[in-house]
Coordinates of N, CA, C and O in Angstrom, one line a residue:
X49 N -1.8 25.7 -11.7 CA -1.5 25.8 -10.2 C -0.8 27.2 -10.0 O -1.2 27.9 -9.1
X50 N 0.2 27.4 -10.8 CA 0.9 28.7 -10.6 C 0.0 29.9 -11.0 O 0.0 30.9 -10.2
X51 N -0.7 29.8 -12.0 CA -1.6 30.9 -12.4 C -2.7 31.2 -11.4 O -3.2 32.3 -11.3
X52 N -3.0 30.2 -10.6 CA -4.1 30.4 -9.6 C -3.5 30.8 -8.2 O -4.2 30.9 -7.2
X53 N -2.2 30.9 -8.1 CA -1.5 31.3 -6.9 C -1.5 30.2 -5.8 O -1.4 30.6 -4.6
X54 N -1.5 29.0 -6.1 CA -1.5 27.9 -5.1 C -0.3 27.0 -5.2 O -0.2 26.0 -4.6
X55 N 0.7 27.5 -6.0 CA 1.9 26.6 -6.2 C 2.7 26.3 -5.0 O 3.2 25.2 -4.9
X56 N 2.7 27.2 -4.0 CA 3.4 26.9 -2.8 C 2.8 25.9 -1.9 O 3.4 25.3 -1.0
X57 N 1.5 25.6 -2.2 CA 0.7 24.7 -1.3 C 0.4 23.4 -1.9 O -0.2 22.5 -1.3
X58 N 0.8 23.2 -3.2 CA 0.4 22.0 -3.9 C 1.6 21.3 -4.5 O 2.5 22.0 -5.1
X59 N 1.7 20.0 -4.2 CA 2.7 19.2 -4.8 C 2.0 18.2 -5.7 O 1.2 17.4 -5.2
X60 N 2.3 18.2 -6.9 CA 1.7 17.2 -7.8 C 2.7 16.0 -7.9 O 3.8 16.1 -8.3
X61 N 2.1 14.8 -7.6 CA 2.9 13.6 -7.7 C 2.4 12.7 -8.8 O 1.2 12.6 -9.0
X62 N 3.2 12.2 -9.6 CA 2.8 11.2 -10.6 C 2.8 9.9 -10.0 O 2.9 9.7 -8.8
X63 N 2.6 8.8 -10.8 CA 2.6 7.5 -10.2 C 3.7 7.2 -9.3 O 4.9 7.5 -9.6
X64 N 3.4 6.6 -8.1 CA 4.4 6.3 -7.2 C 4.3 4.8 -6.8 O 3.3 4.2 -7.1
X65 N 5.3 4.2 -6.2 CA 5.3 2.8 -5.9 C 4.5 2.7 -4.5 O 4.4 3.6 -3.8
X66 N 4.1 1.5 -4.3 CA 3.3 1.2 -3.0 C 4.2 1.5 -1.8 O 3.7 1.9 -0.7
X67 N 5.5 1.3 -1.9 CA 6.4 1.6 -0.8 C 6.5 3.0 -0.5 O 6.9 3.4 0.7
X68 N 6.3 3.9 -1.4 CA 6.4 5.4 -1.2 C 5.2 6.0 -0.6 O 5.2 7.0 0.0
X69 N 4.0 5.3 -0.7 CA 2.7 5.8 -0.3 C 2.7 6.2 1.2 O 2.3 7.4 1.5
X70 N 3.1 5.4 2.1 CA 3.0 5.8 3.5 C 3.7 7.1 3.9 O 3.2 8.0 4.5
X71 N 4.9 7.3 3.3 CA 5.7 8.5 3.6 C 5.1 9.7 2.9 O 4.9 10.8 3.6
X72 N 4.6 9.5 1.7 CA 3.9 10.7 1.0 C 2.7 11.1 1.8 O 2.5 12.3 2.0
X73 N 1.8 10.1 2.1 CA 0.6 10.5 2.8 C 0.9 11.0 4.2 O 0.2 11.9 4.7
X74 N 2.0 10.5 4.8 CA 2.3 11.1 6.2 C 2.8 12.5 6.1 O 2.7 13.2 7.2
X75 N 3.2 13.0 5.0 CA 3.7 14.4 4.8 C 2.6 15.3 4.2 O 2.8 16.5 4.1
X76 N 1.5 14.7 3.9 CA 0.4 15.5 3.2 C -0.6 16.0 4.2 O -0.7 15.6 5.3
X77 N -1.3 17.0 3.7 CA -2.4 17.6 4.5 C -3.8 17.3 3.9 O -4.8 17.3 4.6
X78 N -3.8 17.1 2.6 CA -5.0 16.8 1.8 C -4.7 15.8 0.7 O -3.6 15.7 0.3
X79 N -5.7 15.1 0.3 CA -5.6 14.2 -0.9 C -6.5 14.8 -2.0 O -7.5 15.5 -1.7
X80 N -6.2 14.6 -3.2 CA -6.9 15.0 -4.3 C -7.4 13.8 -5.2 O -6.6 12.9 -5.4
X81 N -8.7 13.9 -5.6 CA -9.2 12.9 -6.5 C -10.1 13.6 -7.5 O -11.2 13.9 -7.1
X82 N -9.6 13.8 -8.6 CA -10.3 14.6 -9.6 C -10.6 13.7 -10.8 O -9.7 13.3 -11.5
X83 N -11.9 13.4 -10.9 CA -12.4 12.6 -12.0 C -13.4 13.4 -12.8 O -14.2 14.1 -12.3
X84 N -13.4 13.2 -14.1 CA -14.4 13.7 -15.0 C -15.7 12.8 -14.8 O -15.6 11.7 -14.5
X85 N -16.8 13.4 -15.0 CA -18.1 12.7 -14.9 C -18.1 11.7 -16.1 O -18.0 12.1 -17.2
X86 N -18.1 10.4 -15.8 CA -18.1 9.4 -16.8 C -18.7 8.1 -16.2 O -19.0 8.1 -15.0
X87 N -19.0 7.1 -17.0 CA -19.5 5.8 -16.4 C -18.6 5.3 -15.3 O -19.1 4.8 -14.3
X88 N -17.3 5.4 -15.4 CA -16.4 4.9 -14.4 C -16.6 5.6 -13.1 O -16.4 5.1 -12.0
X89 N -16.9 6.9 -13.2 CA -17.1 7.7 -12.0 C -18.4 7.5 -11.3 O -18.7 8.1 -10.3
X90 N -19.2 6.5 -11.8 CA -20.4 6.2 -11.1 C -20.3 5.0 -10.2 O -21.1 4.8 -9.3
X91 N -19.3 4.1 -10.5 CA -19.3 2.9 -9.6 C -17.9 2.4 -9.3 O -17.7 1.4 -8.6
X92 N -16.8 3.0 -9.7 CA -15.5 2.5 -9.6 C -14.7 3.5 -8.7 O -14.0 4.3 -9.2
X93 N -14.7 3.3 -7.4 CA -14.0 4.3 -6.5 C -12.5 4.1 -6.6 O -11.9 3.0 -6.6
X94 N -11.8 5.2 -6.7 CA -10.3 5.1 -6.7 C -9.8 4.6 -5.4 O -10.2 5.1 -4.3
X95 N -8.8 3.7 -5.4 CA -8.2 3.2 -4.2 C -7.6 4.3 -3.4 O -7.7 4.2 -2.1
X96 N -7.1 5.3 -4.0 CA -6.4 6.4 -3.3 C -7.4 7.1 -2.3 O -7.0 7.6 -1.3
X97 N -8.7 7.1 -2.6 CA -9.7 7.7 -1.7 C -9.6 7.0 -0.3 O -9.6 7.6 0.7
X98 N -9.6 5.6 -0.4 CA -9.5 4.8 0.8 C -8.2 5.1 1.6 O -8.2 5.2 2.8
X99 N -7.1 5.2 0.8 CA -5.8 5.4 1.4 C -5.8 6.8 2.1 O -5.3 6.9 3.2
X100 N -6.3 7.8 1.4 CA -6.3 9.1 2.0 C -7.1 9.1 3.3 O -6.6 9.6 4.3
X101 N -8.3 8.6 3.2 CA -9.2 8.7 4.4 C -8.6 7.9 5.6 O -8.7 8.4 6.7
X102 N -8.1 6.7 5.3 CA -7.6 5.9 6.3 C -6.3 6.5 6.9 O -6.0 6.2 8.1
X103 N -5.7 7.4 6.2 CA -4.5 8.1 6.7 C -4.9 9.4 7.4 O -4.0 10.1 7.9
X104 N -6.2 9.6 7.5 CA -6.7 10.9 8.2 C -6.6 12.1 7.3 O -6.6 13.2 7.8
X105 N -6.4 11.9 6.0 CA -6.4 13.0 5.1 C -7.7 13.3 4.5 O -8.4 12.5 3.9
X106 N -8.2 14.6 4.7 CA -9.4 14.9 4.1 C -9.2 15.0 2.6 O -8.0 15.2 2.1
X107 N -10.2 14.9 1.8 CA -10.1 14.8 0.3 C -10.8 15.9 -0.4 O -11.9 16.2 -0.1
X108 N -10.1 16.5 -1.3 CA -10.8 17.5 -2.2 C -11.0 16.6 -3.5 O -10.1 16.1 -4.1
X109 N -12.3 16.5 -3.8 CA -12.7 15.6 -4.9 C -13.7 16.2 -5.8 O -14.5 17.1 -5.4
X110 N -13.6 15.8 -7.1 CA -14.6 16.3 -8.1 C -16.0 15.8 -7.7 O -16.1 14.7 -7.1
X111 N -17.0 16.6 -8.0 CA -18.4 16.3 -7.6 C -19.0 15.3 -8.6 O -19.7 15.7 -9.4
X112 N -18.6 14.0 -8.4 CA -19.2 12.9 -9.2 C -19.8 11.9 -8.3 O -19.5 11.8 -7.1
X113 N -20.6 11.0 -8.9 CA -21.4 10.0 -8.1 C -20.5 9.3 -7.0 O -20.9 9.2 -5.9
X114 N -19.4 8.7 -7.5 CA -18.7 7.8 -6.6 C -18.0 8.6 -5.5 O -18.0 8.1 -4.3
X115 N -17.6 9.8 -5.7 CA -17.1 10.7 -4.7 C -18.2 11.1 -3.7 O -17.9 11.1 -2.5
X116 N -19.4 11.4 -4.2 CA -20.5 11.7 -3.3 C -20.8 10.6 -2.3 O -21.4 10.8 -1.3
X117 N -20.5 9.3 -2.7 CA -20.8 8.2 -1.9 C -19.8 8.1 -0.7 O -20.0 7.4 0.2
X118 N -18.7 8.8 -0.9 CA -17.6 8.6 0.1 C -17.2 9.9 0.8 O -16.8 9.9 2.0
X119 N -17.4 11.1 0.1 CA -17.0 12.3 0.7 C -18.2 13.1 1.1 O -19.1 13.4 0.3
X120 N -18.2 13.5 2.3 CA -19.3 14.4 2.8 C -18.8 15.8 2.8 O -17.9 16.2 3.6
X121 N -19.3 16.6 1.9 CA -18.8 18.0 1.6 C -18.7 18.8 2.9 O -19.6 18.9 3.7
X122 N -17.5 19.3 3.1 CA -17.1 20.1 4.3 C -17.1 19.3 5.6 O -17.1 19.9 6.7
X123 N -17.1 18.0 5.5 CA -17.0 17.2 6.8 C -15.7 16.4 6.7 O -14.8 16.6 7.5
X124 N -15.6 15.4 5.8 CA -14.4 14.7 5.6 C -13.6 15.1 4.3 O -12.7 14.4 3.9
X125 N -14.1 16.1 3.7 CA -13.5 16.6 2.5 C -14.3 17.7 1.8 O -15.3 18.2 2.5
X126 N -14.0 18.0 0.6 CA -14.7 19.0 -0.1 C -14.9 18.6 -1.5 O -14.0 18.0 -2.2
X127 N -16.1 18.8 -2.0 CA -16.5 18.5 -3.4 C -16.4 19.7 -4.3 O -16.8 20.8 -3.8
X128 N -15.8 19.6 -5.5 CA -15.7 20.7 -6.4 C -16.1 20.3 -7.8 O -16.1 19.2 -8.1
X129 N -16.4 21.3 -8.5 CA -16.6 21.1 -10.0 C -15.3 20.7 -10.6 O -14.2 21.1 -10.1
X130 N -15.4 20.0 -11.7 CA -14.1 19.6 -12.4 C -13.6 20.7 -13.2 O -13.7 20.7 -14.4
X131 N -13.2 21.8 -12.5 CA -12.8 23.0 -13.1 C -11.6 23.6 -12.3 O -11.6 23.5 -11.1
X132 N -10.6 24.1 -13.0 CA -9.5 24.7 -12.3 C -9.9 25.8 -11.4 O -9.4 25.8 -10.2
X133 N -10.8 26.6 -11.8 CA -11.2 27.8 -10.9 C -11.8 27.3 -9.6 O -11.5 27.8 -8.6
X134 N -12.7 26.3 -9.7 CA -13.3 25.8 -8.5 C -12.3 25.1 -7.5 O -12.4 25.3 -6.3
X135 N -11.5 24.3 -8.1 CA -10.4 23.6 -7.3 C -9.6 24.7 -6.6 O -9.3 24.6 -5.4
X136 N -9.1 25.7 -7.4 CA -8.3 26.7 -6.8 C -9.0 27.5 -5.7 O -8.4 27.8 -4.7
X137 N -10.3 27.8 -5.9 CA -11.1 28.5 -4.9 C -11.1 27.7 -3.6 O -10.8 28.3 -2.5
X138 N -11.3 26.4 -3.7 CA -11.3 25.6 -2.4 C -9.9 25.6 -1.8 O -9.8 25.7 -0.6
X139 N -8.9 25.4 -2.6 CA -7.5 25.4 -2.0 C -7.1 26.7 -1.4 O -6.6 26.7 -0.3
X140 N -7.5 27.8 -2.0 CA -7.2 29.1 -1.4 C -8.0 29.3 -0.1 O -7.5 29.7 0.9
X141 N -9.2 28.8 -0.1 CA -10.1 28.9 1.1 C -9.4 28.1 2.3 O -9.4 28.5 3.4
X142 N -8.9 26.9 1.9 CA -8.2 26.1 3.0 C -6.9 26.7 3.4 O -6.6 26.6 4.6
X143 N -6.2 27.3 2.5 CA -4.9 28.0 2.9 C -5.2 29.1 3.8 O -4.4 29.3 4.8
X144 N -6.3 29.8 3.6 CA -6.7 30.9 4.5 C -7.2 30.5 5.9 O -7.2 31.2 6.8
X145 N -7.7 29.2 5.9 CA -8.3 28.7 7.2 C -7.9 27.3 7.3 O -8.7 26.4 7.2
X146 N -6.6 27.0 7.7 CA -6.1 25.7 7.8 C -6.8 24.9 8.9 O -6.8 23.6 9.0
X147 N -7.5 25.5 9.9 CA -8.2 24.8 10.9 C -9.3 23.9 10.3 O -9.7 22.9 10.9
X148 N -9.8 24.3 9.1 CA -10.8 23.4 8.5 C -10.2 22.1 8.1 O -10.9 21.0 8.2
X149 N -9.0 22.1 7.7 CA -8.3 20.8 7.4 C -8.1 20.0 8.6 O -8.4 18.8 8.6
X150 N -7.7 20.6 9.7 CA -7.5 19.9 11.0 C -8.9 19.2 11.4 O -8.9 18.1 11.8
X151 N -10.0 20.0 11.4 CA -11.3 19.4 11.7 C -11.7 18.3 10.8 O -12.2 17.3 11.3
X152 N -11.4 18.4 9.5 CA -11.9 17.4 8.6 C -11.0 16.1 8.7 O -11.5 15.0 8.3
X153 N -9.8 16.2 9.3 CA -8.9 15.1 9.4 C -9.5 14.0 10.2 O -9.5 12.8 9.9
X154 N -10.1 14.4 11.4 CA -10.6 13.4 12.3 C -11.8 12.7 11.6 O -12.0 11.5 11.7
X155 N -12.7 13.5 10.9 CA -13.8 12.9 10.2 C -13.4 12.0 9.1 O -14.0 11.0 8.8
X156 N -12.3 12.4 8.4 CA -11.8 11.6 7.3 C -11.4 10.2 7.9 O -11.8 9.2 7.3
X157 N -10.6 10.2 8.9 CA -10.2 8.9 9.5 C -11.4 8.1 9.9 O -11.4 6.9 9.7
X158 N -12.3 8.7 10.6 CA -13.5 8.0 11.0 C -14.3 7.4 9.9 O -14.8 6.3 10.0
X159 N -14.4 8.1 8.8 CA -15.2 7.7 7.7 C -14.6 6.5 7.0 O -15.2 5.8 6.2
X160 N -13.3 6.2 7.2 CA -12.6 5.1 6.5 C -12.7 3.8 7.3 O -12.5 2.7 6.8
X161 N -13.1 3.9 8.6 CA -13.1 2.7 9.4 C -13.9 1.6 8.9 O -13.4 0.4 9.0
X162 N -15.1 1.8 8.3 CA -15.8 0.6 7.8 C -15.1 -0.1 6.7 O -15.5 -1.3 6.4
X163 N -14.2 0.5 6.0 CA -13.5 -0.1 4.9 C -12.2 -0.7 5.1 O -11.5 -1.1 4.2
X164 N -11.7 -0.6 6.4 CA -10.4 -1.2 6.7 C -10.5 -2.7 6.6 O -11.5 -3.3 6.9
X165 N -9.3 -3.3 6.2 CA -9.3 -4.7 6.0 C -9.6 -5.4 7.3 O -10.3 -6.5 7.3
X166 N -9.2 -4.9 8.5 CA -9.5 -5.5 9.7 C -11.0 -5.7 10.0 O -11.5 -6.5 10.7
X167 N -11.8 -4.8 9.4 CA -13.2 -4.8 9.5 C -13.9 -5.7 8.5 O -14.9 -6.3 8.6
X168 N -13.2 -5.8 7.3 CA -13.8 -6.6 6.2 C -13.3 -8.0 6.0 O -14.0 -8.8 5.4
X169 N -12.2 -8.3 6.6 CA -11.5 -9.6 6.4 C -12.4 -10.8 6.7 O -12.6 -11.7 5.9
X170 N -13.1 -10.8 7.9 CA -13.9 -12.0 8.2 C -15.0 -12.2 7.2 O -15.2 -13.4 6.8
X171 N -15.7 -11.2 6.9 CA -16.8 -11.3 5.9 C -16.3 -11.7 4.5 O -16.9 -12.6 3.9
X172 N -15.1 -11.2 4.1 CA -14.6 -11.5 2.8 C -14.2 -13.0 2.8 O -14.5 -13.7 1.8
X173 N -13.5 -13.4 3.8 CA -13.0 -14.8 3.9 C -14.2 -15.8 3.9 O -14.3 -16.8 3.2
X174 N -15.2 -15.4 4.7 CA -16.5 -16.2 4.8 C -17.1 -16.3 3.4 O -17.6 -17.4 3.0
X175 N -17.2 -15.2 2.7 CA -17.8 -15.2 1.4 C -17.0 -16.1 0.4 O -17.6 -16.9 -0.3
X176 N -15.7 -16.1 0.5 CA -14.9 -16.9 -0.4 C -15.1 -18.4 0.0 O -15.2 -19.2 -0.9
X177 N -15.2 -18.7 1.3 CA -15.4 -20.1 1.7 C -16.7 -20.6 1.2 O -16.9 -21.7 0.8
X178 N -17.8 -19.8 1.4 CA -19.1 -20.2 1.0 C -19.2 -20.4 -0.5 O -19.8 -21.3 -1.0
X179 N -18.5 -19.5 -1.3 CA -18.5 -19.6 -2.7 C -17.7 -20.9 -3.1 O -18.2 -21.6 -4.0
X180 N -16.7 -21.2 -2.5 CA -15.9 -22.4 -2.8 C -16.8 -23.7 -2.5 O -16.9 -24.6 -3.3
X181 N -17.5 -23.7 -1.4 CA -18.4 -24.8 -1.1 C -19.5 -24.9 -2.1 O -19.8 -26.0 -2.6
X182 N -20.1 -23.8 -2.5 CA -21.2 -23.9 -3.5 C -20.7 -24.4 -4.9 O -21.4 -25.1 -5.5
X183 N -19.5 -24.0 -5.3 CA -19.1 -24.3 -6.6 C -18.5 -25.7 -6.7 O -18.2 -26.3 -7.7
X184 N -18.3 -26.4 -5.5 CA -17.7 -27.7 -5.5 C -18.8 -28.8 -5.1 O -18.4 -29.9 -4.9
X185 N -20.0 -28.4 -5.1 CA -21.1 -29.4 -4.7 C -21.6 -30.2 -5.8 O -22.5 -31.0 -5.6
X186 N -21.2 -30.0 -7.0 CA -21.8 -30.7 -8.1 C -23.1 -30.1 -8.6 O -24.0 -30.9 -9.0
X187 N -23.2 -28.8 -8.6 CA -24.4 -28.2 -9.1 C -24.2 -27.7 -10.5 O -23.1 -27.4 -10.9
X188 N -25.3 -27.5 -11.2 CA -25.2 -27.0 -12.5 C -25.8 -25.6 -12.5 O -26.9 -25.3 -12.0
X189 N -24.9 -24.7 -12.9 CA -25.3 -23.2 -13.0 C -24.9 -22.7 -14.3 O -23.7 -22.9 -14.7
X190 N -25.8 -21.9 -14.9 CA -25.5 -21.2 -16.2 C -24.9 -22.1 -17.2 O -24.0 -21.8 -18.0
X191 N -25.3 -23.4 -17.3 CA -24.8 -24.3 -18.3 C -23.5 -24.9 -18.0 O -22.9 -25.6 -18.8
X192 N -22.9 -24.6 -16.9 CA -21.6 -25.1 -16.5 C -21.8 -26.1 -15.4 O -22.4 -25.8 -14.3
X193 N -21.3 -27.3 -15.5 CA -21.4 -28.3 -14.5 C -20.1 -28.5 -13.7 O -19.1 -28.7 -14.3
X194 N -20.1 -28.3 -12.4 CA -18.9 -28.5 -11.6 C -19.0 -29.8 -10.9 O -20.0 -30.0 -10.1
X195 N -18.1 -30.7 -11.1 CA -18.1 -32.0 -10.5 C -17.5 -32.0 -9.1 O -16.6 -31.2 -8.8
X196 N -18.0 -33.0 -8.3 CA -17.4 -33.1 -7.0 C -16.0 -33.7 -7.1 O -15.6 -34.4 -8.0

């Protein structure tokens, strides 16, 4: 960070408690999600992406499958190669033009709306209730018999 000249604009946080997250996100301008390309990066989205977007924080993310499913480059965030030089290039670009961050914030917030608990709760509860009914009917599935 120092070698690339972005130390004044970047704060690196290690693991924090859930109680600290609202204050940290409230003081941030961007979220970072940097993953190497791996099997996990194909289907396992980091929770922090949802937290960032729901907080109106655009995200700078490595260009891997799961991020491409959530981050629209230069709309609600920026995709970069998993390289220090590319991340630094994007951060310097944003430091020189902070209006890009402001514009991306509204899009970030909007892109999180389908994933908010208030939107998902009814479907989730309904799925749990249907699953409970199905598993308590006395049906045999996969060699396991569930009795009434």
